[in-house]
PDB file of C-alpha atoms and ligand atoms in Angstrom:
ATOM      1  CA  MET U   1      -0.025   0.025   0.012  1.00 51.00           C
ATOM      2  CA  ASN U   2       1.426   3.419  -0.920  1.00 54.00           C
ATOM      3  CA  PHE U   3       0.633   5.854   1.902  1.00 56.00           C
ATOM      4  CA  PHE U   4       2.364   8.689  -0.006  1.00 56.00           C
ATOM      5  CA  LYS U   5       0.263   8.327  -3.161  1.00 54.00           C
ATOM      6  CA  LYS U   6      -1.806  11.453  -2.469  1.00 56.00           C
ATOM      7  CA  SER U   7       1.255  13.653  -2.165  1.00 58.00           C
ATOM      8  CA  VAL U   8       2.686  12.649  -5.442  1.00 57.00           C
ATOM      9  CA  PRO U   9       2.113  15.581  -7.912  1.00 63.00           C
ATOM     10  CA  GLN U  10       0.178  14.550 -10.941  1.00 76.00           C
ATOM     11  CA  ASP U  11       2.364  14.164 -14.131  1.00 83.00           C
ATOM     12  CA  PRO U  12       1.196  17.002 -16.347  1.00 90.00           C
ATOM     13  CA  ALA U  13       1.742  14.700 -19.383  1.00 91.00           C
ATOM     14  CA  ALA U  14      -1.377  12.916 -18.331  1.00 90.00           C
ATOM     15  CA  GLU U  15      -3.389  16.017 -19.197  1.00 95.00           C
ATOM     16  CA  VAL U  16      -1.961  16.375 -22.691  1.00 98.00           C
ATOM     17  CA  ASP U  17      -3.850  15.017 -25.591  1.00 98.00           C
ATOM     18  CA  PHE U  18      -0.937  14.080 -27.875  1.00 98.00           C
ATOM     19  CA  ASP U  19      -3.294  13.413 -30.887  1.00 98.00           C
ATOM     20  CA  HIS U  20      -4.292  17.050 -30.955  1.00 97.00           C
ATOM     21  CA  LEU U  21      -1.137  19.027 -30.349  1.00 98.00           C
ATOM     22  CA  PRO U  22      -0.877  22.637 -31.435  1.00 98.00           C
ATOM     23  CA  ARG U  23       0.662  22.694 -34.839  1.00 98.00           C
ATOM     24  CA  HIS U  24       3.166  25.458 -34.030  1.00 98.00           C
ATOM     25  CA  ILE U  25       4.615  26.427 -30.687  1.00 99.00           C
ATOM     26  CA  ALA U  26       6.809  29.561 -30.364  1.00 99.00           C
ATOM     27  CA  ILE U  27       9.081  30.171 -27.263  1.00 99.00           C
ATOM     28  CA  ILE U  28      10.808  33.252 -25.920  1.00 99.00           C
ATOM     29  CA  MET U  29      13.820  31.593 -24.299  1.00 98.00           C
ATOM     30  CA  ASP U  30      14.195  34.113 -21.493  1.00 98.00           C
ATOM     31  CA  GLY U  31      15.723  33.987 -17.955  1.00 98.00           C
ATOM     32  CA  ASN U  32      19.228  32.749 -18.610  1.00 98.00           C
ATOM     33  CA  GLY U  33      20.835  35.666 -16.889  1.00 98.00           C
ATOM     34  CA  ARG U  34      18.767  35.499 -13.716  1.00 98.00           C
ATOM     35  CA  TRP U  35      19.303  31.707 -13.659  1.00 98.00           C
ATOM     36  CA  ALA U  36      22.972  32.322 -13.513  1.00 98.00           C
ATOM     37  CA  LYS U  37      22.804  35.126 -11.053  1.00 98.00           C
ATOM     38  CA  LYS U  38      20.866  33.034  -8.592  1.00 98.00           C
ATOM     39  CA  ARG U  39      23.727  30.569  -8.577  1.00 98.00           C
ATOM     40  CA  GLY U  40      26.514  33.167  -8.336  1.00 98.00           C
ATOM     41  CA  LEU U  41      27.641  32.324 -11.961  1.00 98.00           C
ATOM     42  CA  PRO U  42      28.399  34.594 -14.862  1.00 98.00           C
ATOM     43  CA  ARG U  43      25.515  35.322 -17.225  1.00 98.00           C
ATOM     44  CA  THR U  44      27.264  33.457 -19.882  1.00 98.00           C
ATOM     45  CA  ALA U  45      26.914  30.233 -17.800  1.00 98.00           C
ATOM     46  CA  GLY U  46      23.162  30.899 -17.948  1.00 98.00           C
ATOM     47  CA  HIS U  47      23.255  31.001 -21.712  1.00 98.00           C
ATOM     48  CA  ALA U  48      25.149  27.765 -21.846  1.00 98.00           C
ATOM     49  CA  ALA U  49      22.479  26.157 -19.608  1.00 98.00           C
ATOM     50  CA  GLY U  50      19.780  27.707 -21.790  1.00 98.00           C
ATOM     51  CA  ALA U  51      21.377  26.201 -24.952  1.00 98.00           C
ATOM     52  CA  GLU U  52      21.179  22.809 -23.277  1.00 98.00           C
ATOM     53  CA  THR U  53      17.534  23.305 -22.500  1.00 98.00           C
ATOM     54  CA  PHE U  54      16.906  24.252 -26.124  1.00 98.00           C
ATOM     55  CA  ARG U  55      18.526  20.969 -27.209  1.00 97.00           C
ATOM     56  CA  THR U  56      16.263  18.958 -24.905  1.00 97.00           C
ATOM     57  CA  ILE U  57      13.022  20.751 -25.768  1.00 98.00           C
ATOM     58  CA  ALA U  58      13.632  20.815 -29.535  1.00 97.00           C
ATOM     59  CA  THR U  59      14.384  17.062 -29.579  1.00 96.00           C
ATOM     60  CA  TYR U  60      11.310  16.410 -27.511  1.00 97.00           C
ATOM     61  CA  CYS U  61       9.114  18.473 -29.740  1.00 98.00           C
ATOM     62  CA  LYS U  62      10.404  16.516 -32.736  1.00 96.00           C
ATOM     63  CA  ASP U  63       9.724  13.195 -30.843  1.00 96.00           C
ATOM     64  CA  ILE U  64       6.162  14.039 -30.080  1.00 97.00           C
ATOM     65  CA  GLY U  65       5.498  14.982 -33.652  1.00 97.00           C
ATOM     66  CA  LEU U  66       5.137  18.743 -33.382  1.00 98.00           C
ATOM     67  CA  ASP U  67       5.152  20.307 -36.865  1.00 98.00           C
ATOM     68  CA  TYR U  68       6.742  23.661 -36.098  1.00 98.00           C
ATOM     69  CA  LEU U  69       8.870  25.048 -33.197  1.00 98.00           C
ATOM     70  CA  THR U  70      10.008  28.687 -33.306  1.00 99.00           C
ATOM     71  CA  VAL U  71      12.437  29.980 -30.736  1.00 98.00           C
ATOM     72  CA  TYR U  72      13.652  33.535 -29.908  1.00 98.00           C
ATOM     73  CA  ALA U  73      17.398  33.280 -29.535  1.00 98.00           C
ATOM     74  CA  PHE U  74      18.696  36.800 -30.136  1.00 98.00           C
ATOM     75  CA  SER U  75      16.668  39.972 -30.751  1.00 98.00           C
ATOM     76  CA  THR U  76      17.487  43.096 -32.751  1.00 98.00           C
ATOM     77  CA  GLU U  77      17.614  44.793 -29.295  1.00 98.00           C
ATOM     78  CA  ASN U  78      20.050  42.313 -27.774  1.00 98.00           C
ATOM     79  CA  TRP U  79      23.101  44.015 -29.392  1.00 98.00           C
ATOM     80  CA  LYS U  80      22.831  46.512 -26.555  1.00 98.00           C
ATOM     81  CA  ARG U  81      24.394  43.980 -24.232  1.00 98.00           C
ATOM     82  CA  PRO U  82      28.110  43.973 -23.320  1.00 98.00           C
ATOM     83  CA  GLN U  83      30.301  42.797 -26.130  1.00 98.00           C
ATOM     84  CA  ASP U  84      31.556  39.696 -24.232  1.00 98.00           C
ATOM     85  CA  GLU U  85      28.041  38.533 -23.526  1.00 98.00           C
ATOM     86  CA  VAL U  86      27.038  38.988 -27.212  1.00 98.00           C
ATOM     87  CA  GLY U  87      30.224  37.162 -28.218  1.00 98.00           C
ATOM     88  CA  ALA U  88      29.477  34.292 -25.863  1.00 98.00           C
ATOM     89  CA  ILE U  89      25.957  33.906 -27.259  1.00 98.00           C
ATOM     90  CA  MET U  90      27.353  33.858 -30.794  1.00 98.00           C
ATOM     91  CA  GLY U  91      29.775  31.164 -29.706  1.00 98.00           C
ATOM     92  CA  LEU U  92      27.020  28.999 -28.280  1.00 98.00           C
ATOM     93  CA  LEU U  93      25.044  29.356 -31.405  1.00 98.00           C
ATOM     94  CA  LYS U  94      27.957  28.293 -33.485  1.00 98.00           C
ATOM     95  CA  LYS U  95      28.525  25.203 -31.261  1.00 98.00           C
ATOM     96  CA  TYR U  96      24.858  24.329 -31.445  1.00 97.00           C
ATOM     97  CA  LEU U  97      24.761  24.499 -35.239  1.00 98.00           C
ATOM     98  CA  LEU U  98      27.872  22.484 -35.635  1.00 97.00           C
ATOM     99  CA  GLU U  99      26.308  19.723 -33.513  1.00 96.00           C
ATOM    100  CA  ALA U 100      23.014  20.031 -35.335  1.00 95.00           C
ATOM    101  CA  ILE U 101      24.823  19.549 -38.668  1.00 96.00           C
ATOM    102  CA  SER U 102      26.531  16.436 -37.420  1.00 95.00           C
ATOM    103  CA  ARG U 103      23.164  14.939 -36.335  1.00 93.00           C
ATOM    104  CA  MET U 104      21.103  16.107 -39.325  1.00 92.00           C
ATOM    105  CA  GLU U 105      20.852  12.749 -41.151  1.00 89.00           C
ATOM    106  CA  ARG U 106      19.652  11.103 -38.049  1.00 90.00           C
ATOM    107  CA  ASP U 107      17.242  13.834 -36.686  1.00 90.00           C
ATOM    108  CA  ARG U 108      15.895  15.044 -40.046  1.00 93.00           C
ATOM    109  CA  VAL U 109      14.760  18.298 -38.447  1.00 95.00           C
ATOM    110  CA  LYS U 110      14.339  21.087 -40.954  1.00 97.00           C
ATOM    111  CA  MET U 111      15.962  24.258 -39.770  1.00 97.00           C
ATOM    112  CA  GLU U 112      15.229  27.818 -40.692  1.00 98.00           C
ATOM    113  CA  PHE U 113      16.324  31.228 -39.429  1.00 98.00           C
ATOM    114  CA  PHE U 114      14.164  34.263 -38.996  1.00 98.00           C
ATOM    115  CA  GLY U 115      16.011  37.566 -38.904  1.00 98.00           C
ATOM    116  CA  ASP U 116      18.544  39.554 -40.780  1.00 98.00           C
ATOM    117  CA  LEU U 117      21.682  37.414 -40.535  1.00 98.00           C
ATOM    118  CA  SER U 118      24.026  39.858 -42.228  1.00 98.00           C
ATOM    119  CA  PRO U 119      25.359  41.528 -39.016  1.00 98.00           C
ATOM    120  CA  LEU U 120      26.326  38.171 -37.509  1.00 98.00           C
ATOM    121  CA  PRO U 121      29.890  36.834 -37.643  1.00 98.00           C
ATOM    122  CA  GLN U 122      30.551  35.452 -41.052  1.00 98.00           C
ATOM    123  CA  GLU U 123      31.231  31.972 -39.748  1.00 98.00           C
ATOM    124  CA  LEU U 124      27.841  31.901 -38.042  1.00 98.00           C
ATOM    125  CA  GLN U 125      26.175  33.130 -41.241  1.00 98.00           C
ATOM    126  CA  ASP U 126      27.887  30.302 -43.181  1.00 98.00           C
ATOM    127  CA  LEU U 127      26.715  27.762 -40.633  1.00 98.00           C
ATOM    128  CA  CYS U 128      23.152  29.001 -40.779  1.00 98.00           C
ATOM    129  CA  GLN U 129      23.312  28.755 -44.623  1.00 98.00           C
ATOM    130  CA  ARG U 130      24.737  25.163 -44.484  1.00 98.00           C
ATOM    131  CA  THR U 131      22.111  24.060 -41.944  1.00 97.00           C
ATOM    132  CA  ARG U 132      19.361  25.514 -44.119  1.00 97.00           C
ATOM    133  CA  GLU U 133      20.723  23.835 -47.263  1.00 97.00           C
ATOM    134  CA  ILE U 134      21.251  20.379 -45.791  1.00 96.00           C
ATOM    135  CA  SER U 135      17.869  20.291 -44.013  1.00 96.00           C
ATOM    136  CA  LYS U 136      15.729  21.890 -46.741  1.00 94.00           C
ATOM    137  CA  GLY U 137      14.247  18.696 -48.086  1.00 93.00           C
ATOM    138  CA  TYR U 138      13.350  17.242 -44.639  1.00 94.00           C
ATOM    139  CA  ASP U 139       9.610  17.165 -43.963  1.00 89.00           C
ATOM    140  CA  GLY U 140       9.410  16.279 -40.210  1.00 89.00           C
ATOM    141  CA  CYS U 141       9.514  18.957 -37.512  1.00 96.00           C
ATOM    142  CA  GLN U 142      10.655  22.422 -38.637  1.00 98.00           C
ATOM    143  CA  VAL U 143      12.659  24.437 -36.108  1.00 98.00           C
ATOM    144  CA  ASN U 144      12.894  28.195 -36.725  1.00 98.00           C
ATOM    145  CA  ILE U 145      15.545  30.019 -34.860  1.00 98.00           C
ATOM    146  CA  CYS U 146      14.972  33.750 -34.567  1.00 99.00           C
ATOM    147  CA  LEU U 147      18.430  35.365 -34.756  1.00 98.00           C
ATOM    148  CA  ASN U 148      18.824  39.094 -34.866  1.00 98.00           C
ATOM    149  CA  TYR U 149      15.035  39.059 -35.217  1.00 99.00           C
ATOM    150  CA  GLY U 150      12.766  41.976 -34.407  1.00 98.00           C
ATOM    151  CA  GLY U 151       9.024  42.017 -35.243  1.00 98.00           C
ATOM    152  CA  ARG U 152       9.090  45.624 -36.191  1.00 98.00           C
ATOM    153  CA  ASP U 153      12.184  45.188 -38.295  1.00 98.00           C
ATOM    154  CA  GLU U 154      10.443  42.326 -40.052  1.00 98.00           C
ATOM    155  CA  LEU U 155       7.320  44.386 -40.809  1.00 98.00           C
ATOM    156  CA  VAL U 156       9.367  47.319 -42.149  1.00 98.00           C
ATOM    157  CA  ARG U 157      11.434  44.986 -44.394  1.00 98.00           C
ATOM    158  CA  ALA U 158       8.218  43.433 -45.715  1.00 98.00           C
ATOM    159  CA  ALA U 159       6.691  46.936 -46.377  1.00 98.00           C
ATOM    160  CA  GLN U 160       9.907  48.037 -48.230  1.00 98.00           C
ATOM    161  CA  ALA U 161       9.973  44.843 -50.342  1.00 98.00           C
ATOM    162  CA  PHE U 162       6.407  45.211 -51.425  1.00 98.00           C
ATOM    163  CA  ALA U 163       6.848  48.964 -52.074  1.00 98.00           C
ATOM    164  CA  ALA U 164       9.860  48.177 -54.238  1.00 98.00           C
ATOM    165  CA  ARG U 165       7.775  45.760 -56.307  1.00 98.00           C
ATOM    166  CA  CYS U 166       5.178  48.526 -56.706  1.00 98.00           C
ATOM    167  CA  ALA U 167       7.811  51.009 -57.752  1.00 98.00           C
ATOM    168  CA  ALA U 168       9.052  48.532 -60.298  1.00 98.00           C
ATOM    169  CA  GLY U 169       5.550  48.254 -61.770  1.00 98.00           C
ATOM    170  CA  GLU U 170       5.324  44.558 -60.718  1.00 98.00           C
ATOM    171  CA  ALA U 171       2.518  45.085 -58.223  1.00 98.00           C
ATOM    172  CA  ARG U 172      -0.180  47.616 -57.254  1.00 98.00           C
ATOM    173  CA  PRO U 173      -0.810  48.798 -53.642  1.00 98.00           C
ATOM    174  CA  GLU U 174      -4.487  47.799 -53.746  1.00 98.00           C
ATOM    175  CA  GLU U 175      -3.511  44.195 -54.512  1.00 98.00           C
ATOM    176  CA  LEU U 176      -1.966  43.704 -51.107  1.00 98.00           C
ATOM    177  CA  THR U 177      -3.854  41.412 -48.824  1.00 98.00           C
ATOM    178  CA  GLU U 178      -2.994  39.910 -45.413  1.00 98.00           C
ATOM    179  CA  GLU U 179      -2.014  36.626 -47.192  1.00 98.00           C
ATOM    180  CA  ARG U 180       0.256  38.328 -49.699  1.00 98.00           C
ATOM    181  CA  PHE U 181       1.842  40.526 -47.061  1.00 98.00           C
ATOM    182  CA  SER U 182       2.683  37.331 -44.949  1.00 98.00           C
ATOM    183  CA  GLN U 183       4.728  36.084 -47.864  1.00 98.00           C
ATOM    184  CA  TYR U 184       7.198  39.036 -47.372  1.00 98.00           C
ATOM    185  CA  LEU U 185       7.888  38.051 -43.786  1.00 99.00           C
ATOM    186  CA  PHE U 186      10.724  35.824 -42.551  1.00 98.00           C
ATOM    187  CA  SER U 187       8.016  33.281 -41.712  1.00 98.00           C
ATOM    188  CA  ALA U 188       6.626  33.065 -45.213  1.00 98.00           C
ATOM    189  CA  GLY U 189       5.074  29.670 -45.722  1.00 97.00           C
ATOM    190  CA  VAL U 190       4.965  28.794 -42.007  1.00 98.00           C
ATOM    191  CA  PRO U 191       1.543  28.728 -40.330  1.00 98.00           C
ATOM    192  CA  ASP U 192       1.026  31.174 -37.431  1.00 98.00           C
ATOM    193  CA  PRO U 193       2.023  29.998 -33.959  1.00 98.00           C
ATOM    194  CA  ASP U 194      -0.900  28.525 -32.019  1.00 98.00           C
ATOM    195  CA  LEU U 195       0.833  28.809 -28.661  1.00 98.00           C
ATOM    196  CA  VAL U 196       3.470  31.321 -27.563  1.00 99.00           C
ATOM    197  CA  ILE U 197       5.310  30.415 -24.385  1.00 99.00           C
ATOM    198  CA  ARG U 198       7.352  32.950 -22.280  1.00 98.00           C
ATOM    199  CA  PRO U 199       9.202  31.666 -19.283  1.00 98.00           C
ATOM    200  CA  SER U 200      11.019  33.921 -16.722  1.00 98.00           C
ATOM    201  CA  GLY U 201       8.038  35.761 -15.423  1.00 98.00           C
ATOM    202  CA  GLU U 202       8.006  38.607 -17.856  1.00 98.00           C
ATOM    203  CA  LEU U 203       4.638  39.481 -19.292  1.00 98.00           C
ATOM    204  CA  ARG U 204       5.596  40.991 -22.604  1.00 98.00           C
ATOM    205  CA  LEU U 205       6.395  39.943 -26.216  1.00 98.00           C
ATOM    206  CA  SER U 206       9.654  41.964 -26.485  1.00 98.00           C
ATOM    207  CA  ASN U 207       9.216  42.330 -30.319  1.00 98.00           C
ATOM    208  CA  PHE U 208       8.524  38.654 -30.925  1.00 99.00           C
ATOM    209  CA  LEU U 209       6.291  37.686 -33.875  1.00 99.00           C
ATOM    210  CA  PRO U 210       3.754  40.521 -33.482  1.00 98.00           C
ATOM    211  CA  TRP U 211       2.057  39.886 -36.852  1.00 98.00           C
ATOM    212  CA  GLN U 212       2.131  36.088 -36.578  1.00 98.00           C
ATOM    213  CA  SER U 213       0.868  35.897 -32.988  1.00 98.00           C
ATOM    214  CA  ALA U 214      -2.132  38.112 -33.548  1.00 98.00           C
ATOM    215  CA  TYR U 215      -4.425  35.094 -32.599  1.00 98.00           C
ATOM    216  CA  ALA U 216      -1.990  32.930 -30.715  1.00 98.00           C
ATOM    217  CA  GLU U 217      -2.665  31.676 -27.225  1.00 98.00           C
ATOM    218  CA  PHE U 218      -0.147  32.786 -24.591  1.00 98.00           C
ATOM    219  CA  TYR U 219       1.354  30.875 -21.724  1.00 98.00           C
ATOM    220  CA  PHE U 220       3.486  32.652 -19.196  1.00 98.00           C
ATOM    221  CA  THR U 221       5.399  30.969 -16.423  1.00 98.00           C
ATOM    222  CA  ASP U 222       7.874  32.106 -13.773  1.00 98.00           C
ATOM    223  CA  VAL U 223      10.232  29.197 -14.492  1.00 98.00           C
ATOM    224  CA  LEU U 224      13.495  30.450 -15.931  1.00 98.00           C
ATOM    225  CA  TRP U 225      14.448  29.058 -19.337  1.00 98.00           C
ATOM    226  CA  PRO U 226      17.409  26.919 -18.187  1.00 98.00           C
ATOM    227  CA  ASP U 227      14.960  25.215 -15.757  1.00 98.00           C
ATOM    228  CA  PHE U 228      12.191  24.784 -18.366  1.00 98.00           C
ATOM    229  CA  SER U 229      11.457  21.019 -18.683  1.00 98.00           C
ATOM    230  CA  LYS U 230       9.230  18.603 -20.604  1.00 98.00           C
ATOM    231  CA  GLU U 231       6.903  18.805 -17.692  1.00 97.00           C
ATOM    232  CA  GLU U 232       6.544  22.560 -17.957  1.00 98.00           C
ATOM    233  CA  LEU U 233       5.968  22.155 -21.761  1.00 98.00           C
ATOM    234  CA  HIS U 234       3.262  19.617 -20.922  1.00 98.00           C
ATOM    235  CA  ARG U 235       1.643  22.219 -18.536  1.00 98.00           C
ATOM    236  CA  ALA U 236       1.678  24.794 -21.321  1.00 98.00           C
ATOM    237  CA  ILE U 237       0.164  22.430 -23.907  1.00 98.00           C
ATOM    238  CA  ALA U 238      -2.461  21.241 -21.429  1.00 98.00           C
ATOM    239  CA  ALA U 239      -3.394  24.822 -20.643  1.00 98.00           C
ATOM    240  CA  TYR U 240      -3.633  25.549 -24.395  1.00 98.00           C
ATOM    241  CA  GLN U 241      -5.872  22.499 -24.939  1.00 98.00           C
ATOM    242  CA  ARG U 242      -8.358  23.624 -22.245  1.00 97.00           C
ATOM    243  CA  ARG U 243      -8.885  27.002 -24.014  1.00 97.00           C
ATOM    244  CA  SER U 244     -11.542  27.899 -26.452  1.00 96.00           C
ATOM    245  CA  ARG U 245     -10.227  29.605 -29.613  1.00 97.00           C
ATOM    246  CA  ARG U 246     -12.970  31.625 -31.250  1.00 97.00           C
ATOM    247  CA  PHE U 247     -11.038  33.824 -33.750  1.00 97.00           C
ATOM    248  CA  GLY U 248     -13.762  36.409 -33.480  1.00 97.00           C
ATOM    249  CA  GLY U 249     -16.622  33.933 -33.939  1.00 97.00           C
ATOM    250  CA  ILE U 250     -18.869  32.628 -31.211  1.00 95.00           C
TER     251      ILE U 250
HETATM  252  C1  IPE T   1      17.488  35.188 -22.690  1.00 59.98           C
HETATM  253  O1  IPE T   1      17.931  35.331 -21.386  1.00 59.98           O
HETATM  254  C2  IPE T   1      18.615  35.040 -23.694  1.00 59.98           C
HETATM  255  C3  IPE T   1      18.794  36.231 -24.598  1.00 59.98           C
HETATM  256  C4  IPE T   1      18.109  37.226 -24.563  1.00 59.98           C
HETATM  257  C5  IPE T   1      19.865  36.092 -25.617  1.00 59.98           C
HETATM  258  P1  IPE T   1      18.359  36.720 -20.729  1.00 59.98           P
HETATM  259  O2  IPE T   1      19.812  36.800 -20.983  1.00 59.98           O
HETATM  260  O3  IPE T   1      17.586  37.826 -21.191  1.00 59.98           O
HETATM  261  O4  IPE T   1      18.137  36.409 -19.224  1.00 59.98           O
HETATM  262  P2  IPE T   1      17.553  37.445 -18.160  1.00 59.98           P
HETATM  263  O5  IPE T   1      16.268  37.984 -18.677  1.00 59.98           O
HETATM  264  O6  IPE T   1      18.596  38.528 -18.020  1.00 59.98           O
HETATM  265  O7  IPE T   1      17.344  36.626 -16.924  1.00 59.98           O
HETATM  266  C1  IPE T   2      13.713  38.554 -25.417  1.00 59.98           C
HETATM  267  O1  IPE T   2      14.279  38.625 -24.165  1.00 59.98           O
HETATM  268  C2  IPE T   2      14.722  38.106 -26.396  1.00 59.98           C
HETATM  269  C3  IPE T   2      15.142  36.673 -26.346  1.00 59.98           C
HETATM  270  C4  IPE T   2      14.812  35.827 -25.390  1.00 59.98           C
HETATM  271  C5  IPE T   2      16.052  36.278 -27.351  1.00 59.98           C
HETATM  272  P1  IPE T   2      14.977  39.920 -23.536  1.00 59.98           P
HETATM  273  O2  IPE T   2      15.492  39.532 -22.263  1.00 59.98           O
HETATM  274  O3  IPE T   2      15.857  40.479 -24.498  1.00 59.98           O
HETATM  275  O4  IPE T   2      13.657  40.819 -23.373  1.00 59.98           O
HETATM  276  P2  IPE T   2      13.362  42.057 -22.380  1.00 59.98           P
HETATM  277  O5  IPE T   2      14.644  42.948 -22.515  1.00 59.98           O
HETATM  278  O6  IPE T   2      13.263  41.492 -21.069  1.00 59.98           O
HETATM  279  O7  IPE T   2      12.191  42.644 -22.888  1.00 59.98           O
HETATM  280 MG1   MG T   3      15.771  38.555 -20.551  1.00 59.98          MG
END
């Protein structure tokens, strides 16, 4: 007889309907710095731990059959940070991509990048390009890494690209629809996120996918990204599945 049974917390996986997962989950991977600070470690140690969590969560999303995972790794605003922190983040990204490339045949995860990659170190740009090229034919889970991504920057670029086509006489302003505009975004061809998760206790989007998340469901948790686990992901998905999405209808 198990006298402790009642005190065992219920596994949140039990509440997830794995046959009806959201198609696209987007995550703002926040809280690395505070995680490190709490342990008396440099912020860069938090980023290293966060990269580990990303590996675990991305692999798990692939294993459960999620179609799309989009993660916010570095924003257009993150350049304001001290140079050594930015450099450490770039180094971790490089390490991650090298490993991802070595596992590609086995994992068959399609990888894409949202953001203007041109200000990134050349070596990192080349790795992004290689990752994209190798995985472009894969049709399992697609992981989109937002790198030097900013939602406003994305919208301005899209507006410029469409305006340029108009100026060249290839399009007319009145032909622009929401669907067509979406094709000018970094996320062209990717369905909008159904669920946006932000760990770390902050209740804001910080310039993440403002167009694409217009009708997303949001899940906020105080857990810091390096501590984010499969269980926390289950909680988020279960919360999503309990909601009623009406898209303006009744
Ligand atoms: C997120 O963690 C990682 C990046 C923004 C690159 P932070 O570094 O923002 O962690 P906190 O918010 O300071 O705890
Ligand atoms: C958002 O987190 C960017 C990423 C997680 C990559 P920030 O830590 O940069 O956001 P703010 O500054 O708290 O809004
Ligand atoms: Mg932060």
